[in-house]
Amino acid sequence: AQTVTQSQPEMSVQEAETVTLSCTYDTSESDYYLFWYKQPPSRQMILVIRQEAYKQQNATENRFSVNFQKAAKSFSLKISDSQLGDAAMYFCMQTGTYGGSQGNLIFGKGTKLSVKP
Amino acid sequence: EAQVTQNPRYLITVTGKKLTVTCSQNMNHEYMSWYRQDPGLGLRQIYYSMNVEVTDKGDVPEGYKVSRKEKRNFPLILESPSPNQTSLYFCASSFRQGQNYGYTFGSGTRLTVV
């Protein structure tokens, strides 16, 4: 079975500093997609960044970037210049591309990020 | 505005009383799915639908039913709710599954079964 593991239930960062959230996953597929979603207290799920497994280049979206290590099945999220608005629950998610797992979305248990002023 | 609309946002019900949580999207998305979110467990997939009349079980389908009679709607049905189904529920959709379109989520439904 596919699994996604976020080993840090809670993290804290000082405003303007950099923080990295960890995510590892387990899949037998060679092609898949990985996502980070943010859930602020409003509980809305907001897409932060996405990565295609067949692309070696790490995805970047403004202050957010990932370190994708396919062989190690690792997909960490780096937030640079942290802002108070970054405080939220962050979920790592993996989905397949074909076959029986195509419809499955597998989420990690989440990392709660606090930002200190 | 492109969105996924869930109703109701909050619901308190009694054990055994059938209920339906509606989910509707206006983006012509093929793929729709349901999740429950519980503290310390993240989001777990209940059911998904790759297209009209095509549904399949996720990780935690017991006690739930779904139907996809038309493309825009994907209701979640609890025939006989129990207290262990108290949770936060999300519906999500995507243009086409298996490709990198990302997912749009509804605003969530907080369900309490007493």
CSV table of C-alpha atoms in Angstrom, one decimal:
chain,number,residue,atom,x,y,z
A,1,ALA,CA,0.0,0.0,0.0
A,2,GLN,CA,1.1,3.5,-0.7
A,3,THR,CA,2.0,5.6,2.3
A,4,VAL,CA,3.1,9.2,2.9
A,5,THR,CA,5.0,10.0,6.1
A,6,GLN,CA,5.5,13.4,7.7
A,7,SER,CA,7.7,12.9,10.6
A,8,GLN,CA,7.3,16.3,12.2
A,9,PRO,CA,3.9,16.8,13.8
A,10,GLU,CA,4.8,20.4,14.7
A,11,MET,CA,7.4,22.9,13.6
A,12,SER,CA,8.2,26.5,14.6
A,13,VAL,CA,10.1,29.2,12.7
A,14,GLN,CA,11.0,32.8,13.4
A,15,GLU,CA,9.6,35.3,11.0
A,16,ALA,CA,11.9,36.0,8.0
A,17,GLU,CA,13.8,32.7,8.7
A,18,THR,CA,13.8,29.5,6.6
A,19,VAL,CA,12.1,26.3,7.6
A,20,THR,CA,12.0,22.8,5.9
A,21,LEU,CA,9.2,20.4,6.3
A,22,SER,CA,9.9,16.7,5.7
A,23,CYS,CA,7.9,14.2,3.7
A,24,THR,CA,8.7,10.7,2.6
A,25,TYR,CA,6.5,8.4,0.6
A,26,ASP,CA,6.4,4.8,-0.5
A,27,THR,CA,5.2,3.8,-3.9
A,28,SER,CA,6.0,1.1,-6.4
A,29,GLU,CA,5.1,3.3,-9.4
A,30,SER,CA,7.7,5.0,-11.5
A,31,ASP,CA,5.5,7.9,-12.4
A,32,TYR,CA,3.4,9.9,-10.0
A,33,TYR,CA,2.8,13.4,-8.7
A,34,LEU,CA,3.6,15.0,-5.4
A,35,PHE,CA,1.9,18.0,-3.8
A,36,TRP,CA,2.1,20.2,-0.8
A,37,TYR,CA,-1.1,21.7,0.5
A,38,LYS,CA,-1.6,24.3,3.1
A,39,GLN,CA,-4.5,24.4,5.5
A,40,PRO,CA,-4.8,27.7,7.5
A,41,PRO,CA,-7.3,28.0,10.4
A,42,SER,CA,-10.0,28.8,7.9
A,43,ARG,CA,-9.6,25.1,7.0
A,44,GLN,CA,-9.5,25.8,3.3
A,45,MET,CA,-7.1,23.5,1.4
A,46,ILE,CA,-4.7,25.6,-0.7
A,47,LEU,CA,-2.2,24.2,-3.2
A,48,VAL,CA,1.3,25.3,-2.4
A,49,ILE,CA,3.5,23.5,-4.9
A,50,ARG,CA,3.5,20.4,-7.1
A,51,GLN,CA,6.1,18.1,-8.6
A,52,GLU,CA,6.0,15.5,-11.4
A,53,ALA,CA,8.1,12.5,-10.5
A,54,TYR,CA,9.6,12.3,-14.0
A,55,LYS,CA,11.1,15.8,-13.7
A,56,GLN,CA,14.4,16.0,-12.1
A,57,GLN,CA,14.3,19.7,-11.6
A,58,ASN,CA,12.9,20.8,-8.2
A,59,ALA,CA,9.7,22.8,-8.4
A,60,THR,CA,9.7,26.4,-7.1
A,61,GLU,CA,6.9,28.8,-6.4
A,62,ASN,CA,8.1,32.2,-5.1
A,63,ARG,CA,9.3,31.6,-1.5
A,64,PHE,CA,8.4,27.9,-1.6
A,65,SER,CA,10.6,25.2,-3.1
A,66,VAL,CA,11.0,21.5,-2.8
A,67,ASN,CA,13.9,19.1,-2.5
A,68,PHE,CA,12.8,16.1,-4.5
A,69,GLN,CA,14.9,13.0,-4.1
A,70,LYS,CA,13.3,10.3,-6.2
A,71,ALA,CA,15.6,7.4,-5.2
A,72,ALA,CA,15.2,8.2,-1.5
A,73,LYS,CA,11.5,8.8,-2.0
A,74,SER,CA,11.8,12.2,-0.2
A,75,PHE,CA,9.9,15.4,-1.0
A,76,SER,CA,10.7,18.1,1.5
A,77,LEU,CA,9.2,21.7,1.4
A,78,LYS,CA,11.4,24.7,2.1
A,79,ILE,CA,9.8,28.0,3.0
A,80,SER,CA,12.1,31.0,2.8
A,81,ASP,CA,11.6,34.4,4.4
A,82,SER,CA,8.8,33.0,6.5
A,83,GLN,CA,5.8,35.2,7.1
A,84,LEU,CA,3.1,35.2,9.7
A,85,GLY,CA,0.6,34.2,7.1
A,86,ASP,CA,2.5,30.9,6.5
A,87,ALA,CA,1.3,29.6,9.8
A,88,ALA,CA,-0.9,26.6,9.0
A,89,MET,CA,-1.1,22.9,8.8
A,90,TYR,CA,0.9,21.5,5.8
A,91,PHE,CA,0.0,18.3,4.1
A,92,CYS,CA,2.2,16.3,1.8
A,93,MET,CA,0.2,14.3,-0.8
A,94,GLN,CA,1.0,11.7,-3.5
A,95,THR,CA,-1.1,10.5,-6.3
A,96,GLY,CA,-0.6,7.9,-9.0
A,97,THR,CA,-0.9,8.3,-12.8
A,98,TYR,CA,-2.3,5.1,-14.1
A,99,GLY,CA,-3.6,1.7,-13.2
A,100,GLY,CA,-5.3,0.8,-10.0
A,101,SER,CA,-3.8,3.6,-7.9
A,102,GLN,CA,-4.7,6.3,-10.4
A,103,GLY,CA,-7.7,7.5,-8.4
A,104,ASN,CA,-6.0,7.4,-5.0
A,105,LEU,CA,-4.8,10.4,-3.2
A,106,ILE,CA,-2.6,9.6,-0.3
A,107,PHE,CA,-2.0,12.3,2.4
A,108,GLY,CA,0.5,12.5,5.2
A,109,LYS,CA,-0.8,13.3,8.7
A,110,GLY,CA,0.3,16.9,8.5
A,111,THR,CA,2.8,19.2,10.0
A,112,LYS,CA,1.6,22.2,12.0
A,113,LEU,CA,3.8,25.2,11.4
A,114,SER,CA,3.9,28.1,13.8
A,115,VAL,CA,5.6,31.4,12.8
A,116,LYS,CA,6.9,33.6,15.7
A,117,PRO,CA,7.1,37.4,15.2
B,1,GLU,CA,-16.0,31.8,-10.1
B,2,ALA,CA,-14.5,28.4,-10.4
B,3,GLN,CA,-15.1,26.5,-7.3
B,4,VAL,CA,-16.2,23.4,-5.4
B,5,THR,CA,-19.3,23.9,-3.3
B,6,GLN,CA,-20.0,21.8,-0.3
B,7,ASN,CA,-23.2,21.9,1.7
B,8,PRO,CA,-23.8,22.1,4.6
B,9,ARG,CA,-20.8,23.6,6.3
B,10,TYR,CA,-21.8,22.4,9.7
B,11,LEU,CA,-24.2,19.6,10.6
B,12,ILE,CA,-25.2,18.0,13.8
B,13,THR,CA,-27.3,14.9,13.6
B,14,VAL,CA,-28.4,11.8,15.6
B,15,THR,CA,-27.2,8.3,15.2
B,16,GLY,CA,-29.0,6.4,12.5
B,17,LYS,CA,-30.6,9.4,10.7
B,18,LYS,CA,-29.7,9.3,7.0
B,19,LEU,CA,-27.9,12.3,5.7
B,20,THR,CA,-26.4,13.6,2.5
B,21,VAL,CA,-23.6,16.0,2.0
B,22,THR,CA,-23.6,17.6,-1.4
B,23,CYS,CA,-20.6,18.5,-3.5
B,24,SER,CA,-20.8,20.4,-6.8
B,25,GLN,CA,-18.2,21.8,-9.1
B,26,ASN,CA,-18.5,24.2,-12.0
B,27,MET,CA,-15.2,23.5,-13.8
B,28,ASN,CA,-16.2,20.5,-15.9
B,29,HIS,CA,-13.9,18.4,-13.9
B,30,GLU,CA,-13.9,14.6,-14.6
B,31,TYR,CA,-12.4,13.5,-11.3
B,32,MET,CA,-14.1,14.0,-7.9
B,33,SER,CA,-13.4,12.6,-4.5
B,34,TRP,CA,-14.3,12.6,-0.8
B,35,TYR,CA,-12.1,12.7,2.3
B,36,ARG,CA,-12.4,12.8,6.0
B,37,GLN,CA,-10.0,14.7,8.2
B,38,ASP,CA,-9.4,13.6,11.8
B,39,PRO,CA,-6.8,15.0,14.2
B,40,GLY,CA,-3.5,13.2,14.0
B,41,LEU,CA,-4.7,11.2,10.9
B,42,GLY,CA,-4.5,13.7,8.1
B,43,LEU,CA,-6.9,13.3,5.2
B,44,ARG,CA,-8.1,9.9,4.3
B,45,GLN,CA,-9.9,9.1,1.0
B,46,ILE,CA,-13.4,7.7,1.3
B,47,TYR,CA,-14.5,7.4,-2.4
B,48,TYR,CA,-13.5,8.8,-5.7
B,49,SER,CA,-15.0,9.0,-9.2
B,50,MET,CA,-13.0,9.1,-12.4
B,51,ASN,CA,-16.0,10.2,-14.4
B,52,VAL,CA,-19.8,10.0,-14.6
B,53,GLU,CA,-21.1,6.6,-13.4
B,54,VAL,CA,-17.6,5.5,-12.4
B,55,THR,CA,-16.9,5.3,-8.7
B,56,ASP,CA,-14.5,3.4,-6.6
B,57,LYS,CA,-13.5,2.9,-2.9
B,58,GLY,CA,-10.8,4.8,-1.2
B,59,ASP,CA,-9.1,3.9,2.0
B,60,VAL,CA,-12.1,4.3,4.4
B,61,PRO,CA,-15.3,3.6,2.5
B,62,GLU,CA,-17.2,1.7,5.2
B,63,GLY,CA,-20.4,3.4,6.2
B,64,TYR,CA,-20.5,5.7,3.2
B,65,LYS,CA,-22.1,5.7,-0.2
B,66,VAL,CA,-21.6,7.9,-3.3
B,67,SER,CA,-23.1,8.4,-6.7
B,68,ARG,CA,-22.1,10.2,-9.8
B,69,LYS,CA,-25.1,10.6,-12.0
B,70,GLU,CA,-23.9,13.8,-13.6
B,71,LYS,CA,-20.5,15.4,-14.0
B,72,ARG,CA,-20.9,18.3,-11.7
B,73,ASN,CA,-22.3,16.6,-8.6
B,74,PHE,CA,-20.8,14.0,-6.3
B,75,PRO,CA,-22.9,13.6,-3.1
B,76,LEU,CA,-21.7,11.7,0.0
B,77,ILE,CA,-24.4,9.6,1.7
B,78,LEU,CA,-24.4,8.3,5.2
B,79,GLU,CA,-27.2,5.8,5.4
B,80,SER,CA,-27.0,5.2,9.1
B,81,PRO,CA,-24.5,7.6,10.7
B,82,SER,CA,-22.6,6.6,13.8
B,83,PRO,CA,-20.6,8.7,16.3
B,84,ASN,CA,-17.3,7.4,14.8
B,85,GLN,CA,-18.2,9.3,11.6
B,86,THR,CA,-18.0,12.6,13.4
B,87,SER,CA,-15.3,14.3,11.3
B,88,LEU,CA,-14.4,17.1,8.9
B,89,TYR,CA,-15.2,16.2,5.4
B,90,PHE,CA,-13.8,17.5,2.2
B,91,CYS,CA,-14.8,17.1,-1.4
B,92,ALA,CA,-12.2,17.7,-4.2
B,93,SER,CA,-12.1,17.8,-7.9
B,94,SER,CA,-9.6,17.8,-10.8
B,95,PHE,CA,-9.9,18.3,-14.5
B,96,ARG,CA,-8.5,14.8,-15.2
B,97,GLN,CA,-6.9,12.3,-12.9
B,98,GLY,CA,-3.5,10.9,-13.6
B,99,GLN,CA,-2.2,14.2,-14.9
B,100,ASN,CA,-0.8,17.2,-13.2
B,101,TYR,CA,-3.8,19.5,-12.9
B,102,GLY,CA,-3.9,19.9,-9.2
B,103,TYR,CA,-7.0,19.6,-7.0
B,104,THR,CA,-9.6,22.1,-6.0
B,105,PHE,CA,-11.1,21.5,-2.6
B,106,GLY,CA,-14.4,22.5,-1.1
B,107,SER,CA,-14.6,24.5,2.1
B,108,GLY,CA,-15.3,21.4,4.2
B,109,THR,CA,-18.3,20.1,6.2
B,110,ARG,CA,-18.0,19.7,9.9
B,111,LEU,CA,-20.2,16.7,10.8
B,112,THR,CA,-21.1,15.8,14.4
B,113,VAL,CA,-23.1,12.6,15.1
B,114,VAL,CA,-24.5,12.3,18.6
